[in-house]
Short mmCIF file of N, CA, C and O in Angstrom, two decimals:
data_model
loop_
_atom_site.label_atom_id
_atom_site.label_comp_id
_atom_site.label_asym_id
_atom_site.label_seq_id
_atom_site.Cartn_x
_atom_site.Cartn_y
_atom_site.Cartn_z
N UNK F 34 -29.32 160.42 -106.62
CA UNK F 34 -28.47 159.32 -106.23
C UNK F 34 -27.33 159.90 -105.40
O UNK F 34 -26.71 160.94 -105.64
N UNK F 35 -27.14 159.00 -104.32
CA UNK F 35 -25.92 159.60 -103.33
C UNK F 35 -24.87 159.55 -103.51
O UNK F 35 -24.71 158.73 -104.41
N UNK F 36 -23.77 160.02 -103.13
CA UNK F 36 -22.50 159.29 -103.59
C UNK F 36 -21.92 157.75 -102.17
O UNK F 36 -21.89 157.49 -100.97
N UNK F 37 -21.64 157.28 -103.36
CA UNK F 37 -20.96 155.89 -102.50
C UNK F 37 -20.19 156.19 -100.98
O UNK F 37 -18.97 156.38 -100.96
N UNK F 38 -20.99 156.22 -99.78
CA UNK F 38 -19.60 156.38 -98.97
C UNK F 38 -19.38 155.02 -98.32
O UNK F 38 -20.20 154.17 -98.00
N UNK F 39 -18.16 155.04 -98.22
CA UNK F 39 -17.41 154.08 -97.83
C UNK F 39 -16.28 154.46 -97.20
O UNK F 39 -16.17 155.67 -97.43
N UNK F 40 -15.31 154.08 -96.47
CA UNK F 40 -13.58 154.52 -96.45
C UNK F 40 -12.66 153.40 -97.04
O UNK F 40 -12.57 152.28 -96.54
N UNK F 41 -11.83 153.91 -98.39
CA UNK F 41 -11.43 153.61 -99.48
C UNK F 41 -10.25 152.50 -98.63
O UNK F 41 -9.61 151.65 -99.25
N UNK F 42 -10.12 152.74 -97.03
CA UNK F 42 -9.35 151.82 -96.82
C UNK F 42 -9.62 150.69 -96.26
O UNK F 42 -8.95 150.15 -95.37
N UNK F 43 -10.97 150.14 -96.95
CA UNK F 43 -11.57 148.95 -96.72
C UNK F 43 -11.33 148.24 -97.93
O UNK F 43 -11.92 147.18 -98.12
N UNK F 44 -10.40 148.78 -98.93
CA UNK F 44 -10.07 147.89 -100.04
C UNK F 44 -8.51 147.15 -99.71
O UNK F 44 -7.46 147.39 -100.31
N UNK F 45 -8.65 146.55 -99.00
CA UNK F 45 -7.78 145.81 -98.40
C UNK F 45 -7.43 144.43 -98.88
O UNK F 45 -6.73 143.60 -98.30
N UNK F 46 -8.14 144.32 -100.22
CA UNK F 46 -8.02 142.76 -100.79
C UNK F 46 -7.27 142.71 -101.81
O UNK F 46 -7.82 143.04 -102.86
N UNK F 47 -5.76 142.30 -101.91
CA UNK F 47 -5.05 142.22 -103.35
C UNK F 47 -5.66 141.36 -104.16
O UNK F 47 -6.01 140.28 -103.69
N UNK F 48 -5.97 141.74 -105.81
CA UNK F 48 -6.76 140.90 -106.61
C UNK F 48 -5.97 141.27 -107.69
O UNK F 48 -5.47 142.39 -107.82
N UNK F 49 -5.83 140.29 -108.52
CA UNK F 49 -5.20 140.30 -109.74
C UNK F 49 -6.37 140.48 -110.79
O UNK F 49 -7.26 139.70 -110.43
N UNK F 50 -6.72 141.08 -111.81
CA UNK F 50 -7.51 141.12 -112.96
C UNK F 50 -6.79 140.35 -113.76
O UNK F 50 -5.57 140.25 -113.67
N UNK F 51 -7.78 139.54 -114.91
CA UNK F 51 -7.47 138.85 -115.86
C UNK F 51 -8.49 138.73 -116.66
O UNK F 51 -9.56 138.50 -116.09
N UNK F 52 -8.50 138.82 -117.94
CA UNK F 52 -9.36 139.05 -119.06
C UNK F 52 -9.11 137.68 -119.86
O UNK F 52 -8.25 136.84 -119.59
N UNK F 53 -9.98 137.64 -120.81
CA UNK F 53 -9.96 135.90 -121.41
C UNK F 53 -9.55 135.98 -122.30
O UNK F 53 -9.76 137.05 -122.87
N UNK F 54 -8.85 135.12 -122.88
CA UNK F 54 -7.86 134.76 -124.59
C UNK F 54 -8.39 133.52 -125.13
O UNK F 54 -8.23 132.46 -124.52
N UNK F 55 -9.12 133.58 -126.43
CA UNK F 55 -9.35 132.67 -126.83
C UNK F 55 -8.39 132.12 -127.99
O UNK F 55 -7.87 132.83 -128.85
N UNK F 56 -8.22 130.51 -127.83
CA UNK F 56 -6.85 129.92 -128.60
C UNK F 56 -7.34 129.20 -129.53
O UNK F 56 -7.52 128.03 -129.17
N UNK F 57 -7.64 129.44 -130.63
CA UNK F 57 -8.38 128.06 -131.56
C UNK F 57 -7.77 126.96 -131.69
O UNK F 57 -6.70 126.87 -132.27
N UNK F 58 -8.55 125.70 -131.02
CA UNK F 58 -7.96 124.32 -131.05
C UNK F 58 -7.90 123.36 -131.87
O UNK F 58 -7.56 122.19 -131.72
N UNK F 59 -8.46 124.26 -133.27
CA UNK F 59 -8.04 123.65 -135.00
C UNK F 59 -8.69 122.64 -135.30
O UNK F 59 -8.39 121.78 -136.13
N UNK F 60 -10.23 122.75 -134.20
CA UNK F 60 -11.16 122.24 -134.95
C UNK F 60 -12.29 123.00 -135.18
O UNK F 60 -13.21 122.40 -135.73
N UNK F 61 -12.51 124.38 -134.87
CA UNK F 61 -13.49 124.60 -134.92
C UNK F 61 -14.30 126.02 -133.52
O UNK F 61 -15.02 127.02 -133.59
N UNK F 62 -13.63 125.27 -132.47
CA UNK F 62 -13.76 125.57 -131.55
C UNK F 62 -12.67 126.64 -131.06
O UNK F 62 -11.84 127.26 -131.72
N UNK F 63 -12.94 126.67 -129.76
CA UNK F 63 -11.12 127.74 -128.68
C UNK F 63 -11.06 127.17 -127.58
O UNK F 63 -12.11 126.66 -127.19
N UNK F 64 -10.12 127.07 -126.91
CA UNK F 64 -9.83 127.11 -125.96
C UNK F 64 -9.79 128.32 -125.14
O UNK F 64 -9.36 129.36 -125.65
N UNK F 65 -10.24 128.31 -123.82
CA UNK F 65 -10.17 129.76 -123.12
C UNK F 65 -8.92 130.01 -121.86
O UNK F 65 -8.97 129.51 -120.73
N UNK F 66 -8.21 130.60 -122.20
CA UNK F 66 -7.48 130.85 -120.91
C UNK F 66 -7.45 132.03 -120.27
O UNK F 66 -8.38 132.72 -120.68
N UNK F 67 -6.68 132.70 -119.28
CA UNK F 67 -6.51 133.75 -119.07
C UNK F 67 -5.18 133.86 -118.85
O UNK F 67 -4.23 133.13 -118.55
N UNK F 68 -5.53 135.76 -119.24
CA UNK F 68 -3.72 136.23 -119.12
C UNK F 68 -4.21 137.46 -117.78
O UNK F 68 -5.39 137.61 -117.50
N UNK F 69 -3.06 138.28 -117.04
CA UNK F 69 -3.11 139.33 -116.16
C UNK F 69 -3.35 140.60 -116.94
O UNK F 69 -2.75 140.63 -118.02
N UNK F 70 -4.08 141.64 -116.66
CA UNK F 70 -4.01 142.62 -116.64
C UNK F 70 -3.65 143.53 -115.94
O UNK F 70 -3.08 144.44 -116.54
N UNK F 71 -3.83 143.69 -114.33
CA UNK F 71 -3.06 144.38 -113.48
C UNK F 71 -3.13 143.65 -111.78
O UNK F 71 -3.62 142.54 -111.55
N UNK F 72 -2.74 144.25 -111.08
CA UNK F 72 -2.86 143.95 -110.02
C UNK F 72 -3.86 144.98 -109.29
O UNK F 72 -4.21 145.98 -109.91
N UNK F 73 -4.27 144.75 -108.09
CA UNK F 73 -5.41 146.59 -107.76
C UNK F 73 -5.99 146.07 -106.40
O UNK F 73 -6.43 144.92 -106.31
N UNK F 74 -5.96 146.79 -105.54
CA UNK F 74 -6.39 146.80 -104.25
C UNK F 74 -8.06 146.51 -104.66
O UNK F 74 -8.35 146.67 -105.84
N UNK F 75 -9.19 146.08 -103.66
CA UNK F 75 -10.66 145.69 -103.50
C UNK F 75 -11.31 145.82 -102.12
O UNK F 75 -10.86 146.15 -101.02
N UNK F 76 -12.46 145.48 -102.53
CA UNK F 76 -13.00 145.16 -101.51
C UNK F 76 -14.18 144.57 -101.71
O UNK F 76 -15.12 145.08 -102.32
N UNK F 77 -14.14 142.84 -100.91
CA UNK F 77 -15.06 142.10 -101.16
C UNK F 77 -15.92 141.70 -99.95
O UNK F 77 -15.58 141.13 -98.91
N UNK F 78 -17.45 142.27 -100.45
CA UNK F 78 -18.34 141.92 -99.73
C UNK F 78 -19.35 140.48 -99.98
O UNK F 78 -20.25 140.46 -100.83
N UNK F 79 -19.01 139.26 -99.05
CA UNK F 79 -19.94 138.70 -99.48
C UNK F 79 -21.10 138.14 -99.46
O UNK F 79 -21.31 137.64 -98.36
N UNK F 80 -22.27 137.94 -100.48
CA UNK F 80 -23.97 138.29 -100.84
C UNK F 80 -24.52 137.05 -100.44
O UNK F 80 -25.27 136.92 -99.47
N UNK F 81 -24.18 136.18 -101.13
CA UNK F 81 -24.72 134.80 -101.18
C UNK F 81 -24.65 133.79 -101.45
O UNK F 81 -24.24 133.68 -102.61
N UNK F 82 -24.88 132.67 -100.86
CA UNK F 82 -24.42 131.33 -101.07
C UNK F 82 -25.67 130.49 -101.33
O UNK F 82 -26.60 130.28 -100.55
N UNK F 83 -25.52 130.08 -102.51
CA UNK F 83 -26.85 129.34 -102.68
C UNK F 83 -27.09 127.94 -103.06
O UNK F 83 -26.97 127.82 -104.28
N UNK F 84 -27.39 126.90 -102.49
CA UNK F 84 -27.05 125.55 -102.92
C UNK F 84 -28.27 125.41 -104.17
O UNK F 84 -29.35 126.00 -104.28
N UNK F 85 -27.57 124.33 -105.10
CA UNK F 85 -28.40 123.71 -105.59
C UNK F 85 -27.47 122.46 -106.15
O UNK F 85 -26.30 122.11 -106.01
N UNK F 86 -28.46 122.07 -106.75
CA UNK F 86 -28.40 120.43 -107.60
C UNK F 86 -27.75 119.88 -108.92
O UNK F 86 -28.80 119.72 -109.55
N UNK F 87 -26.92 119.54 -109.65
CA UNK F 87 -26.50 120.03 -110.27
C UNK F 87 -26.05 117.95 -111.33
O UNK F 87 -25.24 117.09 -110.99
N UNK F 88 -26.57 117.96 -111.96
CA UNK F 88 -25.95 116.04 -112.35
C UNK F 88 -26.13 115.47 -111.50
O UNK F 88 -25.38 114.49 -111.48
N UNK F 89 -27.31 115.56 -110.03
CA UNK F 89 -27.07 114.74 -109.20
C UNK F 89 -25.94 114.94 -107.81
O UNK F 89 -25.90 114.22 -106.81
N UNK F 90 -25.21 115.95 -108.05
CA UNK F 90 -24.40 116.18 -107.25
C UNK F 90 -25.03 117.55 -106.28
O UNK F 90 -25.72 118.37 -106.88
N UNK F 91 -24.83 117.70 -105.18
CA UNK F 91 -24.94 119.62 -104.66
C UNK F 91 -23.69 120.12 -105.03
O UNK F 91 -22.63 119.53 -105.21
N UNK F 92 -23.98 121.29 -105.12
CA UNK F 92 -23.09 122.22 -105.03
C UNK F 92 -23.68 123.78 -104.89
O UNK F 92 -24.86 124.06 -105.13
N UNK F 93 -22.75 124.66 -104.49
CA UNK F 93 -23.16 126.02 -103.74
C UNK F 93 -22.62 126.63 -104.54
O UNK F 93 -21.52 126.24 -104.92
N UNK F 94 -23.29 128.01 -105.16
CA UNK F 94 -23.17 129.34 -105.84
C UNK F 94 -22.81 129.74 -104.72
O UNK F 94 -23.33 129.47 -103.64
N UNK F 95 -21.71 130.55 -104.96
CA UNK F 95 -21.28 132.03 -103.56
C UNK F 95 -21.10 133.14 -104.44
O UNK F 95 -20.18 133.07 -105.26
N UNK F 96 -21.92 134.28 -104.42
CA UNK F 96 -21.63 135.33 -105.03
C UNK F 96 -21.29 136.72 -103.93
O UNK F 96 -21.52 136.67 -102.72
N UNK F 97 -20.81 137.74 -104.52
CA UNK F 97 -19.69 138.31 -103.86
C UNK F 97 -20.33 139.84 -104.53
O UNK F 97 -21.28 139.99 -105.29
N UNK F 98 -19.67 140.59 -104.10
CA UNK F 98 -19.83 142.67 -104.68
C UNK F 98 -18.23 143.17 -104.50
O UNK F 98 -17.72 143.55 -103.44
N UNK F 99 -17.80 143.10 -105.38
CA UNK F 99 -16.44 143.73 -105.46
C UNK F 99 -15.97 145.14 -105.72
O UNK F 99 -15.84 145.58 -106.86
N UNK F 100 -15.78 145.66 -104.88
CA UNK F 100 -15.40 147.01 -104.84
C UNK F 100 -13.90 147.47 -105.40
O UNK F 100 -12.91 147.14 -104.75
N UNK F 101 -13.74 148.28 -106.67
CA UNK F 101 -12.84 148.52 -107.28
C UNK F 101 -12.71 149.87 -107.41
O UNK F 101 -13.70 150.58 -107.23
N UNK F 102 -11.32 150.49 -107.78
CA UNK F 102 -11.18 152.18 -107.94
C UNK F 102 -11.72 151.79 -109.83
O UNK F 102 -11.36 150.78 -110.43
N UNK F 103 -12.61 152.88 -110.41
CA UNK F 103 -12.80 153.22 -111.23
C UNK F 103 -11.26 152.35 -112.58
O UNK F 103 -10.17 151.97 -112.14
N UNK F 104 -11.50 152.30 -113.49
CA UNK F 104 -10.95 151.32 -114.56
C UNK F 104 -11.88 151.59 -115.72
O UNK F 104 -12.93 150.98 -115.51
N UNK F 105 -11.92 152.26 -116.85
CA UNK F 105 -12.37 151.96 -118.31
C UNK F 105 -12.39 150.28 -119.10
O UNK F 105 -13.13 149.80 -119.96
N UNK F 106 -11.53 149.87 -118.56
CA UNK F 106 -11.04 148.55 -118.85
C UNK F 106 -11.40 147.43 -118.69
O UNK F 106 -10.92 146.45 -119.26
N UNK F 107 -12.50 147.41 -117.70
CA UNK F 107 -12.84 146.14 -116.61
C UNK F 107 -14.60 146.09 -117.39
O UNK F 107 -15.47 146.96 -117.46
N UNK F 108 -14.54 144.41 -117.98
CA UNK F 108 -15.82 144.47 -118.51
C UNK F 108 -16.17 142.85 -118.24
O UNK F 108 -15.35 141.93 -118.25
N UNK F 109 -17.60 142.74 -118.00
CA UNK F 109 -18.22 141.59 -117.71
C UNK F 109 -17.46 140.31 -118.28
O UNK F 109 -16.84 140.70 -119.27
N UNK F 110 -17.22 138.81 -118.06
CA UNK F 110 -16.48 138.03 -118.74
C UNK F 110 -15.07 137.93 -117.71
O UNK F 110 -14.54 136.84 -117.48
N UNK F 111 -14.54 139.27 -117.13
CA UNK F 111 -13.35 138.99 -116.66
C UNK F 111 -13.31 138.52 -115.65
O UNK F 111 -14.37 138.72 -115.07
N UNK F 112 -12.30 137.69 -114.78
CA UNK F 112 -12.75 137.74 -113.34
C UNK F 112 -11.22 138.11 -112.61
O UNK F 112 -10.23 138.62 -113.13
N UNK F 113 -11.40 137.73 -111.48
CA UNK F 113 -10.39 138.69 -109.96
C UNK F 113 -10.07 137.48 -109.38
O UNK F 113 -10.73 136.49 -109.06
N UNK F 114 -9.07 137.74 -109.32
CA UNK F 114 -7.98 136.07 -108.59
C UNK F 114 -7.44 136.64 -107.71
O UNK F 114 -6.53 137.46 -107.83
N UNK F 115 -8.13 136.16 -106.38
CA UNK F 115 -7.05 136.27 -105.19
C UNK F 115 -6.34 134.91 -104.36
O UNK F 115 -6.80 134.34 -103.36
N UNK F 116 -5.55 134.72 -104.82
CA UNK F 116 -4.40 132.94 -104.32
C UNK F 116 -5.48 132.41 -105.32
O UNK F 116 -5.96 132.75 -106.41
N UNK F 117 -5.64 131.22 -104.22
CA UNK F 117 -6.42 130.75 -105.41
C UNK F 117 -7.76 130.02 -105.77
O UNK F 117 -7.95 128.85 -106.10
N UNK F 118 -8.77 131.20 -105.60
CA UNK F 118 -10.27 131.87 -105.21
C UNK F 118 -9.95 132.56 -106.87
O UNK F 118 -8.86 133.06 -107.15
N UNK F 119 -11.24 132.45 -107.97
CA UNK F 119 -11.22 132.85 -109.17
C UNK F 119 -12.67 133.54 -108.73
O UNK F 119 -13.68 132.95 -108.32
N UNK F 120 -12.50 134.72 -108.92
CA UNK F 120 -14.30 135.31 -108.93
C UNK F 120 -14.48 136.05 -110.46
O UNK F 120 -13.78 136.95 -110.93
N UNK F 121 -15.78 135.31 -111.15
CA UNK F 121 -16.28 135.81 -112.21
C UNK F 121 -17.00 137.27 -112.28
O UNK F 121 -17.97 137.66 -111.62
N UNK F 122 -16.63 137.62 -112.77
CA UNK F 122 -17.40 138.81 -113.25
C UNK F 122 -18.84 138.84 -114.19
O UNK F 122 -18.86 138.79 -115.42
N UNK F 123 -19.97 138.92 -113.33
CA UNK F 123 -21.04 138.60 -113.92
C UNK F 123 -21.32 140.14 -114.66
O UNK F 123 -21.28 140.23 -115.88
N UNK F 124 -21.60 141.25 -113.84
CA UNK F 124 -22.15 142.52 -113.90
C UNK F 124 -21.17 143.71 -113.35
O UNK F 124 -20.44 143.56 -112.37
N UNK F 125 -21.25 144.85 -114.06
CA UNK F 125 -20.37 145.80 -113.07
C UNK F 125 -21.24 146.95 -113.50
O UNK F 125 -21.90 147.03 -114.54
N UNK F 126 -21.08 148.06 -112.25
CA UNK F 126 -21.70 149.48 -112.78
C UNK F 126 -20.57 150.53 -111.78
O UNK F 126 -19.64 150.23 -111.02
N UNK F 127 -21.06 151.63 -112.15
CA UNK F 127 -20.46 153.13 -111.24
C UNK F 127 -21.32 153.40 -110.39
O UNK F 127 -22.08 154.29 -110.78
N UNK F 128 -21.58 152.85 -108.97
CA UNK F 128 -22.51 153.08 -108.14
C UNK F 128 -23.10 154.46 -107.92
O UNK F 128 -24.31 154.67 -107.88
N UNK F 129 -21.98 155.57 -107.76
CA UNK F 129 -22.84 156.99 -108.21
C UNK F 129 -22.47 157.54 -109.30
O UNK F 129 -21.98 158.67 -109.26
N UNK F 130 -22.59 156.98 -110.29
CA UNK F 130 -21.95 157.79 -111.53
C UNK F 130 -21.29 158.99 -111.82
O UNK F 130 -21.62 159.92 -112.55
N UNK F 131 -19.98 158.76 -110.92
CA UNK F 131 -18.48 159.87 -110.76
C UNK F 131 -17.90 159.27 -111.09
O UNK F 131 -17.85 159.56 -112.29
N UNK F 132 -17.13 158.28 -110.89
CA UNK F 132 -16.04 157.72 -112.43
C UNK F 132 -15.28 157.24 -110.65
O UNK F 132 -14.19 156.81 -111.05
N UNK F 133 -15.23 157.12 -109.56
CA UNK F 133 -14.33 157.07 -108.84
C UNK F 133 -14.28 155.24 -108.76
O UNK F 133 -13.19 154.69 -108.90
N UNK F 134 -15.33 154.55 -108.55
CA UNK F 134 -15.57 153.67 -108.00
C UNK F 134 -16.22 152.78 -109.55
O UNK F 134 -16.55 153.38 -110.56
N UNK F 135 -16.27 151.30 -109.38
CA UNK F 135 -16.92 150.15 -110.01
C UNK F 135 -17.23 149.21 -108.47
O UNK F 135 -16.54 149.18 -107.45
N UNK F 136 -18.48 148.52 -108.78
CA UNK F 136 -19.14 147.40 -108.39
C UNK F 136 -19.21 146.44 -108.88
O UNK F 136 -20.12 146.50 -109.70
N UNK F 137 -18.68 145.32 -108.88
CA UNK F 137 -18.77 144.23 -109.81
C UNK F 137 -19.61 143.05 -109.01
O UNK F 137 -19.43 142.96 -107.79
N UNK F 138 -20.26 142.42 -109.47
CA UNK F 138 -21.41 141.28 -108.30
C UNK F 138 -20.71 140.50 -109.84
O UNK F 138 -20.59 140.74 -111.05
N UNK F 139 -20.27 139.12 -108.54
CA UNK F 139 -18.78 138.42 -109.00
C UNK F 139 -19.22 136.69 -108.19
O UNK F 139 -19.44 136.37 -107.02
N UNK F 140 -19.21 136.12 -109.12
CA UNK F 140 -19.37 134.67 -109.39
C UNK F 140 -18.14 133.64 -108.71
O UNK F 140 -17.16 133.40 -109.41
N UNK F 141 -18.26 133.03 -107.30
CA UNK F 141 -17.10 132.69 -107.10
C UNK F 141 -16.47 131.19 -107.71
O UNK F 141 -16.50 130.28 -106.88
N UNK F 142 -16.10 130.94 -108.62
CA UNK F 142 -16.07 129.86 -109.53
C UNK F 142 -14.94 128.55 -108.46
O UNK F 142 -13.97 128.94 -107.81
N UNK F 143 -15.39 127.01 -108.51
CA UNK F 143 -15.01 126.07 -108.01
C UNK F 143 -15.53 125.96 -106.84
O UNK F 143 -15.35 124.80 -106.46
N UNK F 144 -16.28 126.78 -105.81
CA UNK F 144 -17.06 126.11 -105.13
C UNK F 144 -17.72 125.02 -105.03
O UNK F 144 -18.44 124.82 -104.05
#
């Protein structure tokens, strides 16, 4: 496996991380919100836009590959807010397994 090249100054996208808090709504259930975890430069490439059908209504999946500096911290569930564009975090890996870099293929939610 190669190592990732890229030039690191194509992470040109400010994204906020945010991880999920669940609030129990005292019946049973939670409520989900999110809080920040950091702020971190990116870089978003994007994959695909895919319509479908949905109650009768269309609507379009846009999914995305988010390029991040390496993080222990960053796990499926979270997503990346830039203004106000929410991208889910479906999957992430270490594209060459050196610890420098994460890939996250990222769910762009409200489309």
């Amino acid at each position: 496996m190669g190592l990732a090249d890229f030039d690191p100054g194509q992470m040109s996208a400010r994204l906020r991380l945010e991880r999920p808090v669940a609030t129990p709504d005292g019946q049973g259930g939670a409520t989900i919100a999110f809080e920040p975890v950091a702020e971190l430069w990116a870089r978003i490439e994007p994959l695909a836009a895919v319509p479908e059908e949905m109650a009768g209504a269309g609507r379009v999946t846009v999914t995305h590959a988010v390029w991040l500096r390496f993080r222990a911290d960053v796990t499926a569930g979270m997503r990346l807010v830039k203004g106000s564009r929410h991208l889910a975090i479906q999957s992430l890996r270490d594209p060459d397994e050196t610890g420098r870099y994460l890939l996250c293929r990222c769910r762009e939610e409200g489309r």
